[in-house]
CSV table of C-alpha atoms and ligand atoms in Angstrom, one decimal:
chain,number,residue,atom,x,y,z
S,1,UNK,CA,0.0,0.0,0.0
S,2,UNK,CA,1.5,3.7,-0.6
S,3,UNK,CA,2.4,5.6,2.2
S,4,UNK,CA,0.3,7.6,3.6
S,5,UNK,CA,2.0,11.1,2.2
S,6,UNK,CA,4.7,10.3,-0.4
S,7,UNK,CA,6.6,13.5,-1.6
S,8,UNK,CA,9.1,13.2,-4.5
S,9,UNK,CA,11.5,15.5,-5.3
S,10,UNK,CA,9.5,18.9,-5.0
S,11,UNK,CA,10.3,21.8,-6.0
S,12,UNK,CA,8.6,25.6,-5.6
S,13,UNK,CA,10.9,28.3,-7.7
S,14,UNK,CA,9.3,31.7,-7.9
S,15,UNK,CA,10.1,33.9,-10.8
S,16,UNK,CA,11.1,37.4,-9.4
S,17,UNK,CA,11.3,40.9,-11.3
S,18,UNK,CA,15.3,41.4,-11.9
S,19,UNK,CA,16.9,44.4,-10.7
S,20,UNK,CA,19.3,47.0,-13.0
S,21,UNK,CA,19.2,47.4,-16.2
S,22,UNK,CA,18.5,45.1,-19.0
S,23,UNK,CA,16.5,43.7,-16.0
S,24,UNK,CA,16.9,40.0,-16.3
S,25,UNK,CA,14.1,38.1,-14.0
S,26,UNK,CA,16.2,35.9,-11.1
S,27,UNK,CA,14.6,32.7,-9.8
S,28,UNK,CA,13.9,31.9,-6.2
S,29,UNK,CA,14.8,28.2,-4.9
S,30,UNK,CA,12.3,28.5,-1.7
S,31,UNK,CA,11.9,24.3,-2.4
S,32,UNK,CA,14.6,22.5,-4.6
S,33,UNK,CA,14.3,19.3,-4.6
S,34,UNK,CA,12.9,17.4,-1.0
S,35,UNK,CA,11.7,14.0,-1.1
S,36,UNK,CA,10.3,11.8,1.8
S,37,UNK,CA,7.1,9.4,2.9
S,38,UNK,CA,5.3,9.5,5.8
S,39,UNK,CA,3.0,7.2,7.1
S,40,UNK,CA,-0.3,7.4,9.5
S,41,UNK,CA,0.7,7.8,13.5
S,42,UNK,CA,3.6,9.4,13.0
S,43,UNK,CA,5.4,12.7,13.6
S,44,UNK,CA,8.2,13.9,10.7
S,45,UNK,CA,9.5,17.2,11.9
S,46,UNK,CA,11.8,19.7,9.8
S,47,UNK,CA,13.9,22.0,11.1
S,48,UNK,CA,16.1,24.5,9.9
S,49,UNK,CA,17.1,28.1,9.6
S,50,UNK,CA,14.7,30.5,8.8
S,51,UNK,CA,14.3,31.2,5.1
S,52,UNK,CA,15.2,27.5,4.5
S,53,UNK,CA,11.7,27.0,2.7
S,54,UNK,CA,9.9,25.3,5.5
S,55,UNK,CA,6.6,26.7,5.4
S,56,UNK,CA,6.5,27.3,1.2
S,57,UNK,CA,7.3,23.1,1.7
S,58,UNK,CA,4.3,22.6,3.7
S,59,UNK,CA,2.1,25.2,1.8
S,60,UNK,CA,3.6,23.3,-1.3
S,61,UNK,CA,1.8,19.5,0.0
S,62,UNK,CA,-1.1,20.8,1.0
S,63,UNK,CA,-1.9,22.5,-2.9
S,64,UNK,CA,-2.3,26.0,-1.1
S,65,UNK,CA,0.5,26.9,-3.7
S,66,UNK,CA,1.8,25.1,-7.1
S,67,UNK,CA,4.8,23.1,-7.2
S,68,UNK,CA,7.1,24.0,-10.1
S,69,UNK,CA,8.7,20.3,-10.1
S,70,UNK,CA,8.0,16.8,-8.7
S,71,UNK,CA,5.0,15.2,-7.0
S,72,UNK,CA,2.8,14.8,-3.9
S,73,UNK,CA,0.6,12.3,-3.1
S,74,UNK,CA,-1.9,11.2,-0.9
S,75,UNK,CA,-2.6,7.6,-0.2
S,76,UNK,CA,-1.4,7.7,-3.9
S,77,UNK,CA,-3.6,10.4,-4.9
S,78,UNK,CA,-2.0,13.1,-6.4
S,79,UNK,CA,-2.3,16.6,-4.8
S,80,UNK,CA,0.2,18.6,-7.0
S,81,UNK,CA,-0.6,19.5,-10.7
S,82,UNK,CA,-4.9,19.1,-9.5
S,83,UNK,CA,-7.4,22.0,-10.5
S,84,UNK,CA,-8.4,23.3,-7.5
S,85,UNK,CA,-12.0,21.7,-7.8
S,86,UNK,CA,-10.1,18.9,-8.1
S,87,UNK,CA,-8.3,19.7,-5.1
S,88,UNK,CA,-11.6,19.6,-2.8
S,89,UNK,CA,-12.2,16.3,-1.2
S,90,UNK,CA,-8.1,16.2,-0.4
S,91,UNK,CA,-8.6,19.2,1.1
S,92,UNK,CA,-10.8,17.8,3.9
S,93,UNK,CA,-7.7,15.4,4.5
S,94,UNK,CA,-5.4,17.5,5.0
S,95,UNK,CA,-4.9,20.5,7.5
S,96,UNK,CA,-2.8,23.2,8.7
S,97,UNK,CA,-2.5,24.7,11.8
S,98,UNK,CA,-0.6,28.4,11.7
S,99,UNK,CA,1.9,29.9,13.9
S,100,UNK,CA,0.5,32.7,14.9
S,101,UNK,CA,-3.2,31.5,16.2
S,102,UNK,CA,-5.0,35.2,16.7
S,103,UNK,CA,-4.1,36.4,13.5
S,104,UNK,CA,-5.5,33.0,12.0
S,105,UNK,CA,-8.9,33.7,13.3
S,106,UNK,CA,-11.4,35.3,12.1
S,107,UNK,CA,-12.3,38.3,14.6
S,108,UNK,CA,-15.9,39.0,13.5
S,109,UNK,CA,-16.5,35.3,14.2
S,110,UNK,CA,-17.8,33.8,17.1
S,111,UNK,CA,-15.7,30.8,18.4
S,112,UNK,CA,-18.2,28.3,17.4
S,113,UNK,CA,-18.8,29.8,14.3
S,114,UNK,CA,-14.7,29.6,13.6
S,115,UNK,CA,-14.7,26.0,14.2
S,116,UNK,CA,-17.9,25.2,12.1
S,117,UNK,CA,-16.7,27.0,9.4
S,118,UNK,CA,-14.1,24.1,7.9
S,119,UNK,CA,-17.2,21.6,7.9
S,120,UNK,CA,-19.7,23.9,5.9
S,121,UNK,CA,-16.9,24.2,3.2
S,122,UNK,CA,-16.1,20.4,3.1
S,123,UNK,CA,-18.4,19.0,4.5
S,124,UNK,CA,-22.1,20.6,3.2
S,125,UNK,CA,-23.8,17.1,3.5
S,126,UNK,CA,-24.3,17.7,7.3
S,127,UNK,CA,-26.9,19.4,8.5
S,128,UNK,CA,-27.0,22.4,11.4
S,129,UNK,CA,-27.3,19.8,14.1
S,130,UNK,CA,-25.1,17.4,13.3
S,131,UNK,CA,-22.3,20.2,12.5
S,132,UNK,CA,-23.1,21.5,16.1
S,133,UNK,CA,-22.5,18.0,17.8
S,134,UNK,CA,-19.2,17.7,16.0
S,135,UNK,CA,-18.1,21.1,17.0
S,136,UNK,CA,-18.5,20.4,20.5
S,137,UNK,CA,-17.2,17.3,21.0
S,138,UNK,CA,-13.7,18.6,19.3
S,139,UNK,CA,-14.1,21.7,21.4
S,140,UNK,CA,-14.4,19.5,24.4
S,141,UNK,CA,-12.0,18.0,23.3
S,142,UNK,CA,-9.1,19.9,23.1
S,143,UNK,CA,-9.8,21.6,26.1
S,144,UNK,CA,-12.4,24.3,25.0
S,145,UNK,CA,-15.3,24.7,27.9
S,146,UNK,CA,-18.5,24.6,25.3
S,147,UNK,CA,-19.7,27.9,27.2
S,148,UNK,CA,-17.1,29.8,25.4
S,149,UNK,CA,-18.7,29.1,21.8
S,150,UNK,CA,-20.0,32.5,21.5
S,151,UNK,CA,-17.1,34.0,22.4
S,152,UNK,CA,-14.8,36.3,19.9
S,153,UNK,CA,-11.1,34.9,19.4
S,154,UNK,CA,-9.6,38.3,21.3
S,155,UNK,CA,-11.4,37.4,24.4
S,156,UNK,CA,-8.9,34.3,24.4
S,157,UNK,CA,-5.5,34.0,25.4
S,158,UNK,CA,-2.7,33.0,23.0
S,159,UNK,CA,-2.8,29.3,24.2
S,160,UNK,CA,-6.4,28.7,24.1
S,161,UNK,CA,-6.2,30.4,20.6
S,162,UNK,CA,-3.9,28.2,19.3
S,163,UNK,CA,-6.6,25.3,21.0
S,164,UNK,CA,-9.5,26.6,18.6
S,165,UNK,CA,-6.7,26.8,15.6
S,166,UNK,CA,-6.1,22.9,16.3
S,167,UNK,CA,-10.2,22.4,16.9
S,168,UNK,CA,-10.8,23.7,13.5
S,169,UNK,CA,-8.2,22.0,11.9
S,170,UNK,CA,-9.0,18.7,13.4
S,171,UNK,CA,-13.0,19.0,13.4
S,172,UNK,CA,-13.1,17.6,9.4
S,173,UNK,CA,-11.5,14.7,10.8
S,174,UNK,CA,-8.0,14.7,8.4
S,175,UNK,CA,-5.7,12.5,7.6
S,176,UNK,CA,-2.5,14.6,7.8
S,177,UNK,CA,-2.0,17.7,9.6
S,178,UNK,CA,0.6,20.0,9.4
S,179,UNK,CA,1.5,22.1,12.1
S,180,UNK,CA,4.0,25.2,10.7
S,181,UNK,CA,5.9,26.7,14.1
S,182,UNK,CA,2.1,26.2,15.7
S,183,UNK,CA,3.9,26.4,19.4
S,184,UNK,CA,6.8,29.4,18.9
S,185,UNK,CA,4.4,32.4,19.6
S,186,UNK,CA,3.5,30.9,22.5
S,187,UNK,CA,5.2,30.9,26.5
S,188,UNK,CA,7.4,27.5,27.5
S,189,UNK,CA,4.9,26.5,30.0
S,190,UNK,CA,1.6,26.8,27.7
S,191,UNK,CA,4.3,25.3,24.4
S,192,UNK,CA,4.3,22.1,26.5
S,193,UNK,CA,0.5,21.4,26.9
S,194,UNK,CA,0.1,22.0,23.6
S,195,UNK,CA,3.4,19.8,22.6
S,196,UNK,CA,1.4,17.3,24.6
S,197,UNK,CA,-2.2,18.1,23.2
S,198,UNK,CA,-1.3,17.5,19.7
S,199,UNK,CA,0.1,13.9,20.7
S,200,UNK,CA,-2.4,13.0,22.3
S,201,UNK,CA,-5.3,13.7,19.7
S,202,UNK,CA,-2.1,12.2,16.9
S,203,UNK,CA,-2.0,8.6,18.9
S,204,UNK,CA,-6.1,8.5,18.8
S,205,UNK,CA,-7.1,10.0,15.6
S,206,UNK,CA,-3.7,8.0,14.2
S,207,UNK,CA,-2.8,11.4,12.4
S,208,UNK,CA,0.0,12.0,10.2
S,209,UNK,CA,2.1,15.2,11.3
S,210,UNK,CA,4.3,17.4,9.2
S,211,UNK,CA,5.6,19.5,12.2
S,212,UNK,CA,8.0,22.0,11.3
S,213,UNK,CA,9.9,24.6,13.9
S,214,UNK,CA,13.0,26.0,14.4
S,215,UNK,CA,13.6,24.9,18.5
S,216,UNK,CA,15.0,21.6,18.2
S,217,UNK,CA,13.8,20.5,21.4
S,218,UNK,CA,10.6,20.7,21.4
S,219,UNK,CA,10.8,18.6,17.7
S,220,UNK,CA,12.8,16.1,19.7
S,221,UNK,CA,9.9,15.9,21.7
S,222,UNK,CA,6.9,15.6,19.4
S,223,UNK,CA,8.8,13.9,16.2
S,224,UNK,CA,9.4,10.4,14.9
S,225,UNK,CA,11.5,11.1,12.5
S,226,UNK,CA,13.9,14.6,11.8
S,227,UNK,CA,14.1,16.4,8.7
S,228,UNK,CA,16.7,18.9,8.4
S,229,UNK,CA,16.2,21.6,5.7
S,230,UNK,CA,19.1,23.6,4.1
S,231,UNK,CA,18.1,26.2,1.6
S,232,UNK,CA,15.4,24.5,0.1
S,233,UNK,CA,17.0,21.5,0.1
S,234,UNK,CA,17.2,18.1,2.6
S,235,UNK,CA,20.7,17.7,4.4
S,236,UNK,CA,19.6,14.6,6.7
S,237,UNK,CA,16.6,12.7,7.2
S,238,UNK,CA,16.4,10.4,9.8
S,239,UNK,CA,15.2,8.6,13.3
S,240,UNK,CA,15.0,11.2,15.8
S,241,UNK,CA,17.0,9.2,18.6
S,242,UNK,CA,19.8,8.6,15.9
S,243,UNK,CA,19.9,12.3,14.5
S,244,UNK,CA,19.8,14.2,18.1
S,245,UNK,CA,22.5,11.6,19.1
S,246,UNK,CA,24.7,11.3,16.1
S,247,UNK,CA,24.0,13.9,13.5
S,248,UNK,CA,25.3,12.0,9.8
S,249,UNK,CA,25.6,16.1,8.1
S,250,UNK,CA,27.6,18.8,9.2
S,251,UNK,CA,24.9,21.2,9.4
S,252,UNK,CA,22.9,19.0,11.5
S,253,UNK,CA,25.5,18.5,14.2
S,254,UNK,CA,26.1,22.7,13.9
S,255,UNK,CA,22.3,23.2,14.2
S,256,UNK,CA,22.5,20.6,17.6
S,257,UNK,CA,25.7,22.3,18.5
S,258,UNK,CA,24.1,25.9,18.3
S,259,UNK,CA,21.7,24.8,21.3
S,260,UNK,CA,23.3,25.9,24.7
S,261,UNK,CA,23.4,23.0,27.6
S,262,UNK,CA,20.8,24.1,30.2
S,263,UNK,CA,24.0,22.7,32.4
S,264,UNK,CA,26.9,25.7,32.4
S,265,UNK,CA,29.6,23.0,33.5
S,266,UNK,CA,28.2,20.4,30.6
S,267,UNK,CA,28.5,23.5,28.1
S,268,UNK,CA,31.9,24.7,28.8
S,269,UNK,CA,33.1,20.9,28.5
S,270,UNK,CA,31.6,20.1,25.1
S,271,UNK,CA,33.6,20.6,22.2
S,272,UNK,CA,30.4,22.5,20.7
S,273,UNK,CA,31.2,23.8,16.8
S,274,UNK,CA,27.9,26.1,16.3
S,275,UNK,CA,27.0,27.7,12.8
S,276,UNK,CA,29.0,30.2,11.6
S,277,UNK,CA,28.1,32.9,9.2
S,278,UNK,CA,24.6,33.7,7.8
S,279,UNK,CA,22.6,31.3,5.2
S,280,UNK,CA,23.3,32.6,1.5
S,281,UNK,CA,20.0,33.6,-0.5
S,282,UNK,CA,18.1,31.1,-2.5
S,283,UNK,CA,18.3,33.6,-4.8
S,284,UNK,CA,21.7,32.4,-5.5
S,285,UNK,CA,22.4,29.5,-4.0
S,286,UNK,CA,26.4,28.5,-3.9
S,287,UNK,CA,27.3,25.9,-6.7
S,288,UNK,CA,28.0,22.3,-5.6
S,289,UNK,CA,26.8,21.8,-1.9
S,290,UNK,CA,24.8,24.6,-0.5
S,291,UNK,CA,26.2,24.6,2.9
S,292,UNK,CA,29.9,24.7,1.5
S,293,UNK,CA,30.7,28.1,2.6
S,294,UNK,CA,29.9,27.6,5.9
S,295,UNK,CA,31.3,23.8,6.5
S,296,UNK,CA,34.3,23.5,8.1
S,297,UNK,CA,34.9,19.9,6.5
S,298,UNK,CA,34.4,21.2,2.8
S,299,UNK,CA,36.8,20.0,0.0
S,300,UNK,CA,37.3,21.0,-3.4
S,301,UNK,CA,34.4,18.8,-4.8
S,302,UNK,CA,32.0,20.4,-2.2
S,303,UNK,CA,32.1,23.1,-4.1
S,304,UNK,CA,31.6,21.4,-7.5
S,305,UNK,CA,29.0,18.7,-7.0
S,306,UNK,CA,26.1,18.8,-5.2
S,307,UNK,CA,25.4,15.5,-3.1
S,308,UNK,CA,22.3,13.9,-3.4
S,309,UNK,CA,20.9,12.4,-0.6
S,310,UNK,CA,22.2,8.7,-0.2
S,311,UNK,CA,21.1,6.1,2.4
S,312,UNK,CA,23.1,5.8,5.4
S,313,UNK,CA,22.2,4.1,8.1
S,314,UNK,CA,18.5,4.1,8.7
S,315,UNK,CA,18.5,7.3,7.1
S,316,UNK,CA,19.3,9.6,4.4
S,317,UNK,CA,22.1,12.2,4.2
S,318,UNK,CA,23.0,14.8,1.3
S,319,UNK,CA,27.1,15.1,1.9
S,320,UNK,CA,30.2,14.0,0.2
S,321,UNK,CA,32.0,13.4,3.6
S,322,UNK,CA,29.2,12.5,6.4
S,323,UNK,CA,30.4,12.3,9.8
S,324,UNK,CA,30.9,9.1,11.6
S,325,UNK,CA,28.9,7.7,14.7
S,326,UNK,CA,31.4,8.7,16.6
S,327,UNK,CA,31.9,12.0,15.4
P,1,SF4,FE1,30.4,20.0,4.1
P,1,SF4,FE2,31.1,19.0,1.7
P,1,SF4,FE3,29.3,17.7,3.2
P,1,SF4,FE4,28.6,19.9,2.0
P,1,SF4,S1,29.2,18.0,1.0
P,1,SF4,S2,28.2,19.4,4.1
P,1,SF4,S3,30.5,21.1,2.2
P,1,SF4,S4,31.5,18.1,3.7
């Protein structure tokens, strides 16, 4: 049987007005090239810099924008290159959850009315009562007292926001969610319940989960398996235990080495060596291997070739020279 979401080399390039004169249009690598399955129950998260072409990935899967290469399926349905009428009944199987949940939200709408509103676009066979059970019992479920359902989203705080952002996406009963940075607008304490929310409804509602964020540990927490994204493109993907504990790429074990040790005598005994330097644009991405100009192990074929991901281990890593278990 095909995997639940099965993504094959995608790419998103956007074509961009050039500057100067003869203006010549330049072309933006936001995606170039990411490949990866994913199956129902389990968590894949991506990390990354910022700019890397996390969120135009997501967007990319879910059809909200057109891929310029590659595929996406669903269950072996395709969801890239469909008309968006075509799009529809995916749709319903496949659901996002924002960073930043007030600004998500409708403020005309009343609370129940937000969470109602997924199910009158896609799903307009049930009728007014039936739509009012479901949004109940996914408000009461992810912690939403039902006497708040007339309520406006700015009469909420930013966790219980985020609650009616995961109610809504979760009421049409999906497949695959993805959740893009849903937890980083939000304070350590209230990050945690949701963190633990979001497992909770994955292990009974056997959800799939594209969970993408830059703080490494809280994808340690919630993920399966660990994507990391450089420029648009996939350095390592792999088990989580394995990656956090023996990073394969060199920008993975930077990334992990960028993270302080809560513990100051730990930290000033580890022989950390964070990221240096700034990411380059993906408006023009160094030749060969992206992360060249930045690695400290790159060679002259670094900058010449660019790796393509090759199995190693039980995972995948895009590097001419991977590091060792031991490294
Ligand atoms: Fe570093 Fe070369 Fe590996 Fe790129 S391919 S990460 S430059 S060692």
């Amino acid at each position: 049987m095909s995997p639940l979401l099965e993504v094959r080399d995608l790419q998103v390039h956007f074509r961009l007005p050039g500057d100067g004169w003869p203006a010549r249009p330049r072309t933006l690598r936001a995606v170039d090239g990411i490949g990866f399955a994913l199956e129902a129950g389990r968590t894949l998260g991506v990390v990354g810099e910022s700019g890397c072409g996390k969120s135009t990935l997501a967007r990319a899967i879910l059809g909200l924008i057109p891929a310029t290469a590659g595929t996406v399926h669903l269950r072996g349905e395709p969801v890239t290159g469909m008309e968006r009428k075509r799009l529809r009944p995916l749709r319903r199987r496949m659901q996002i959850v924002f960073q930043d949940p007030l600004a998500s939200l409708d403020p005309r709408m009343t609370l129940g009315e937000i969470i109602a509103e997924p199910l009158l676009a896609l799903r307009p066979e049930l009728n007014r009562k039936e739509r009012g059970r479901r949004v109940r019992r996914i408000m009461d479920r992810v912690g939403l007292a039902s006497g708040w359902i007339n309520r406006y989203p700015h009469e909420f705080s930013g966790g219980q926001c985020q609650r009616i952002g995961i109610a809504r996406a979760l009421v049409v009963e999906p497949d695959l969610l993805v959740c893009d940075e849903p937890v980083s607008a939000l304070d350590v304490s209230i990050q945690a319940q949701i963190v633990n929310l979001l497992m909770e409804l994955q292990r009974e509602m056997d959800l799939a989960m594209l969970f993408i964020a830059h703080d490494l540990a809280v994808v340690r927490q919630i993920s399966h398996e660990v994507m990391v994204v450089y420029l648009g493109r996939m350095a390592e993907l792999g088990p989580r235990d394995a990656l956090y504990r023996a990073p394969r790429h060199p920008y993975s074990r930077a990334l992990l080495d960028s993270v302080p040790f809560p513990d100051p005598r730990i930290e000033r005994a580890r022989r950390a060596t964070p990221l240096q330097g700034e990411p380059p644009s993906p408006l023009d991405p160094p030749s060969g291997c992206a992360f060249h100009p930045r690695c400290p192990l790159a060679r002259p074929i670094c900058r010449a070739q660019r790796p393509p991901p090759a199995r190693l281990g039980e995972g995948r890593v895009a590097c001419h020279f991977p590091l060792g278990e031991t490294s």
